[in-house]
Amino acid sequence: NQLSGYLLRKFKNSNGWQKLWVVFTNFCLFFYKTFQDDFPLASLPLLGYRSSLPSEIDCVNKDFVFKLQFKNHVYFFRAESQYAFDRWMEVVSSATTTTTSQLI
């Protein structure tokens, strides 16, 4: 599974969202400032992460958001549309342990 596109990223304790070009390949997310960049700013191997939808206590009141969590590391990602959100959830869920009770 491979997927790329713009996502907004937010850390658990931050207020703002950062727009990044994100590439998913080999069970890893690679983050670029734009789609034209040759080298990623960072990467996030998804092994051990859980994917879910944000809960009320996360206080993320936006559409098309999914949550990735590994121990104390929590990231929120926001897609630009329902279609993009569904595609991202599909590939991220294939690479992570999905908390199904929160996806219903």
JSON list of C-alpha atoms in Angstrom, two decimals:
[
{"chain": "A", "resi": 1, "resn": "ASN", "atom": "CA", "xyz": [0.00, 0.00, 0.00]},
{"chain": "A", "resi": 2, "resn": "GLN", "atom": "CA", "xyz": [1.24, 3.43, -0.93]},
{"chain": "A", "resi": 3, "resn": "LEU", "atom": "CA", "xyz": [-0.47, 6.79, -0.55]},
{"chain": "A", "resi": 4, "resn": "SER", "atom": "CA", "xyz": [0.60, 10.41, -0.63]},
{"chain": "A", "resi": 5, "resn": "GLY", "atom": "CA", "xyz": [-1.12, 13.72, -0.12]},
{"chain": "A", "resi": 6, "resn": "TYR", "atom": "CA", "xyz": [-1.38, 16.77, 2.08]},
{"chain": "A", "resi": 7, "resn": "LEU", "atom": "CA", "xyz": [-2.37, 16.26, 5.71]},
{"chain": "A", "resi": 8, "resn": "LEU", "atom": "CA", "xyz": [-2.48, 18.65, 8.63]},
{"chain": "A", "resi": 9, "resn": "ARG", "atom": "CA", "xyz": [-0.51, 17.38, 11.62]},
{"chain": "A", "resi": 10, "resn": "LYS", "atom": "CA", "xyz": [-0.99, 18.33, 15.25]},
{"chain": "A", "resi": 11, "resn": "PHE", "atom": "CA", "xyz": [0.87, 17.08, 18.31]},
{"chain": "A", "resi": 12, "resn": "LYS", "atom": "CA", "xyz": [-1.03, 16.20, 21.47]},
{"chain": "A", "resi": 13, "resn": "ASN", "atom": "CA", "xyz": [0.01, 19.31, 23.41]},
{"chain": "A", "resi": 14, "resn": "SER", "atom": "CA", "xyz": [0.12, 21.84, 20.58]},
{"chain": "A", "resi": 15, "resn": "ASN", "atom": "CA", "xyz": [-2.53, 24.26, 19.40]},
{"chain": "A", "resi": 16, "resn": "GLY", "atom": "CA", "xyz": [-1.67, 24.71, 15.75]},
{"chain": "A", "resi": 17, "resn": "TRP", "atom": "CA", "xyz": [-1.84, 22.45, 12.72]},
{"chain": "A", "resi": 18, "resn": "GLN", "atom": "CA", "xyz": [1.08, 22.06, 10.31]},
{"chain": "A", "resi": 19, "resn": "LYS", "atom": "CA", "xyz": [0.39, 21.33, 6.64]},
{"chain": "A", "resi": 20, "resn": "LEU", "atom": "CA", "xyz": [2.70, 18.62, 5.31]},
{"chain": "A", "resi": 21, "resn": "TRP", "atom": "CA", "xyz": [3.02, 16.47, 2.22]},
{"chain": "A", "resi": 22, "resn": "VAL", "atom": "CA", "xyz": [2.83, 12.93, 3.64]},
{"chain": "A", "resi": 23, "resn": "VAL", "atom": "CA", "xyz": [3.93, 9.75, 1.91]},
{"chain": "A", "resi": 24, "resn": "PHE", "atom": "CA", "xyz": [2.96, 6.35, 3.29]},
{"chain": "A", "resi": 25, "resn": "THR", "atom": "CA", "xyz": [5.16, 3.45, 2.18]},
{"chain": "A", "resi": 26, "resn": "ASN", "atom": "CA", "xyz": [6.70, 0.39, 3.83]},
{"chain": "A", "resi": 27, "resn": "PHE", "atom": "CA", "xyz": [4.65, 0.85, 7.05]},
{"chain": "A", "resi": 28, "resn": "CYS", "atom": "CA", "xyz": [6.11, 4.31, 7.54]},
{"chain": "A", "resi": 29, "resn": "LEU", "atom": "CA", "xyz": [4.92, 7.91, 7.14]},
{"chain": "A", "resi": 30, "resn": "PHE", "atom": "CA", "xyz": [7.38, 10.34, 5.58]},
{"chain": "A", "resi": 31, "resn": "PHE", "atom": "CA", "xyz": [6.80, 14.08, 6.06]},
{"chain": "A", "resi": 32, "resn": "TYR", "atom": "CA", "xyz": [7.78, 16.74, 3.52]},
{"chain": "A", "resi": 33, "resn": "LYS", "atom": "CA", "xyz": [7.16, 20.47, 3.46]},
{"chain": "A", "resi": 34, "resn": "THR", "atom": "CA", "xyz": [5.85, 20.23, -0.15]},
{"chain": "A", "resi": 35, "resn": "PHE", "atom": "CA", "xyz": [5.34, 17.50, -2.73]},
{"chain": "A", "resi": 36, "resn": "GLN", "atom": "CA", "xyz": [8.37, 18.87, -4.61]},
{"chain": "A", "resi": 37, "resn": "ASP", "atom": "CA", "xyz": [10.87, 18.17, -1.82]},
{"chain": "A", "resi": 38, "resn": "ASP", "atom": "CA", "xyz": [13.43, 15.41, -2.38]},
{"chain": "A", "resi": 39, "resn": "PHE", "atom": "CA", "xyz": [14.19, 14.69, 1.26]},
{"chain": "A", "resi": 40, "resn": "PRO", "atom": "CA", "xyz": [11.72, 14.21, 4.15]},
{"chain": "A", "resi": 41, "resn": "LEU", "atom": "CA", "xyz": [11.69, 16.48, 7.19]},
{"chain": "A", "resi": 42, "resn": "ALA", "atom": "CA", "xyz": [10.94, 13.44, 9.35]},
{"chain": "A", "resi": 43, "resn": "SER", "atom": "CA", "xyz": [9.63, 9.90, 9.27]},
{"chain": "A", "resi": 44, "resn": "LEU", "atom": "CA", "xyz": [7.31, 7.95, 11.53]},
{"chain": "A", "resi": 45, "resn": "PRO", "atom": "CA", "xyz": [7.53, 4.13, 11.48]},
{"chain": "A", "resi": 46, "resn": "LEU", "atom": "CA", "xyz": [4.04, 2.90, 12.38]},
{"chain": "A", "resi": 47, "resn": "LEU", "atom": "CA", "xyz": [5.04, -0.40, 13.94]},
{"chain": "A", "resi": 48, "resn": "GLY", "atom": "CA", "xyz": [3.51, -0.48, 17.44]},
{"chain": "A", "resi": 49, "resn": "TYR", "atom": "CA", "xyz": [1.23, 2.51, 16.85]},
{"chain": "A", "resi": 50, "resn": "ARG", "atom": "CA", "xyz": [-2.52, 2.37, 17.35]},
{"chain": "A", "resi": 51, "resn": "SER", "atom": "CA", "xyz": [-4.87, 4.22, 15.03]},
{"chain": "A", "resi": 52, "resn": "SER", "atom": "CA", "xyz": [-8.25, 5.52, 16.08]},
{"chain": "A", "resi": 53, "resn": "LEU", "atom": "CA", "xyz": [-10.58, 8.46, 15.88]},
{"chain": "A", "resi": 54, "resn": "PRO", "atom": "CA", "xyz": [-10.04, 11.22, 18.46]},
{"chain": "A", "resi": 55, "resn": "SER", "atom": "CA", "xyz": [-12.08, 10.88, 21.64]},
{"chain": "A", "resi": 56, "resn": "GLU", "atom": "CA", "xyz": [-13.84, 13.70, 23.48]},
{"chain": "A", "resi": 57, "resn": "ILE", "atom": "CA", "xyz": [-10.95, 14.10, 25.94]},
{"chain": "A", "resi": 58, "resn": "ASP", "atom": "CA", "xyz": [-8.62, 14.83, 23.00]},
{"chain": "A", "resi": 59, "resn": "CYS", "atom": "CA", "xyz": [-10.56, 18.09, 22.35]},
{"chain": "A", "resi": 60, "resn": "VAL", "atom": "CA", "xyz": [-9.99, 17.92, 18.61]},
{"chain": "A", "resi": 61, "resn": "ASN", "atom": "CA", "xyz": [-13.24, 19.24, 17.19]},
{"chain": "A", "resi": 62, "resn": "LYS", "atom": "CA", "xyz": [-12.47, 19.02, 13.48]},
{"chain": "A", "resi": 63, "resn": "ASP", "atom": "CA", "xyz": [-13.70, 16.82, 10.63]},
{"chain": "A", "resi": 64, "resn": "PHE", "atom": "CA", "xyz": [-11.63, 14.12, 8.91]},
{"chain": "A", "resi": 65, "resn": "VAL", "atom": "CA", "xyz": [-9.20, 13.61, 11.82]},
{"chain": "A", "resi": 66, "resn": "PHE", "atom": "CA", "xyz": [-7.49, 10.38, 12.85]},
{"chain": "A", "resi": 67, "resn": "LYS", "atom": "CA", "xyz": [-5.21, 9.74, 15.80]},
{"chain": "A", "resi": 68, "resn": "LEU", "atom": "CA", "xyz": [-1.97, 7.78, 15.97]},
{"chain": "A", "resi": 69, "resn": "GLN", "atom": "CA", "xyz": [-0.67, 6.79, 19.39]},
{"chain": "A", "resi": 70, "resn": "PHE", "atom": "CA", "xyz": [2.31, 4.88, 20.74]},
{"chain": "A", "resi": 71, "resn": "LYS", "atom": "CA", "xyz": [2.73, 5.08, 24.52]},
{"chain": "A", "resi": 72, "resn": "ASN", "atom": "CA", "xyz": [2.94, 8.85, 25.25]},
{"chain": "A", "resi": 73, "resn": "HIS", "atom": "CA", "xyz": [3.45, 9.82, 21.61]},
{"chain": "A", "resi": 74, "resn": "VAL", "atom": "CA", "xyz": [0.17, 11.11, 20.17]},
{"chain": "A", "resi": 75, "resn": "TYR", "atom": "CA", "xyz": [-0.32, 12.65, 16.75]},
{"chain": "A", "resi": 76, "resn": "PHE", "atom": "CA", "xyz": [-3.46, 13.90, 15.06]},
{"chain": "A", "resi": 77, "resn": "PHE", "atom": "CA", "xyz": [-3.78, 14.07, 11.30]},
{"chain": "A", "resi": 78, "resn": "ARG", "atom": "CA", "xyz": [-6.48, 15.93, 9.41]},
{"chain": "A", "resi": 79, "resn": "ALA", "atom": "CA", "xyz": [-7.39, 15.17, 5.81]},
{"chain": "A", "resi": 80, "resn": "GLU", "atom": "CA", "xyz": [-8.85, 17.68, 3.37]},
{"chain": "A", "resi": 81, "resn": "SER", "atom": "CA", "xyz": [-11.95, 15.64, 2.47]},
{"chain": "A", "resi": 82, "resn": "GLN", "atom": "CA", "xyz": [-13.98, 12.57, 3.39]},
{"chain": "A", "resi": 83, "resn": "TYR", "atom": "CA", "xyz": [-12.49, 10.70, 0.44]},
{"chain": "A", "resi": 84, "resn": "ALA", "atom": "CA", "xyz": [-8.91, 11.51, 1.50]},
{"chain": "A", "resi": 85, "resn": "PHE", "atom": "CA", "xyz": [-9.73, 10.63, 5.12]},
{"chain": "A", "resi": 86, "resn": "ASP", "atom": "CA", "xyz": [-11.11, 7.23, 4.08]},
{"chain": "A", "resi": 87, "resn": "ARG", "atom": "CA", "xyz": [-8.02, 6.47, 1.99]},
{"chain": "A", "resi": 88, "resn": "TRP", "atom": "CA", "xyz": [-5.64, 7.47, 4.79]},
{"chain": "A", "resi": 89, "resn": "MET", "atom": "CA", "xyz": [-7.57, 5.44, 7.35]},
{"chain": "A", "resi": 90, "resn": "GLU", "atom": "CA", "xyz": [-7.42, 2.43, 5.05]},
{"chain": "A", "resi": 91, "resn": "VAL", "atom": "CA", "xyz": [-3.62, 2.45, 4.67]},
{"chain": "A", "resi": 92, "resn": "VAL", "atom": "CA", "xyz": [-2.85, 3.56, 8.23]},
{"chain": "A", "resi": 93, "resn": "SER", "atom": "CA", "xyz": [-5.15, 0.87, 9.64]},
{"chain": "A", "resi": 94, "resn": "SER", "atom": "CA", "xyz": [-3.31, -1.75, 7.61]},
{"chain": "A", "resi": 95, "resn": "ALA", "atom": "CA", "xyz": [-0.03, -0.72, 9.30]},
{"chain": "A", "resi": 96, "resn": "THR", "atom": "CA", "xyz": [-1.25, -0.23, 12.86]},
{"chain": "A", "resi": 97, "resn": "THR", "atom": "CA", "xyz": [-3.33, -1.84, 15.54]},
{"chain": "A", "resi": 98, "resn": "THR", "atom": "CA", "xyz": [-6.77, -0.34, 15.11]},
{"chain": "A", "resi": 99, "resn": "THR", "atom": "CA", "xyz": [-8.92, 0.47, 18.10]},
{"chain": "A", "resi": 100, "resn": "THR", "atom": "CA", "xyz": [-12.14, -0.70, 16.48]},
{"chain": "A", "resi": 101, "resn": "SER", "atom": "CA", "xyz": [-14.48, 0.45, 19.24]},
{"chain": "A", "resi": 102, "resn": "GLN", "atom": "CA", "xyz": [-13.60, 4.05, 18.40]},
{"chain": "A", "resi": 103, "resn": "LEU", "atom": "CA", "xyz": [-14.07, 3.62, 14.65]},
{"chain": "A", "resi": 104, "resn": "ILE", "atom": "CA", "xyz": [-17.75, 2.71, 14.80]}
]
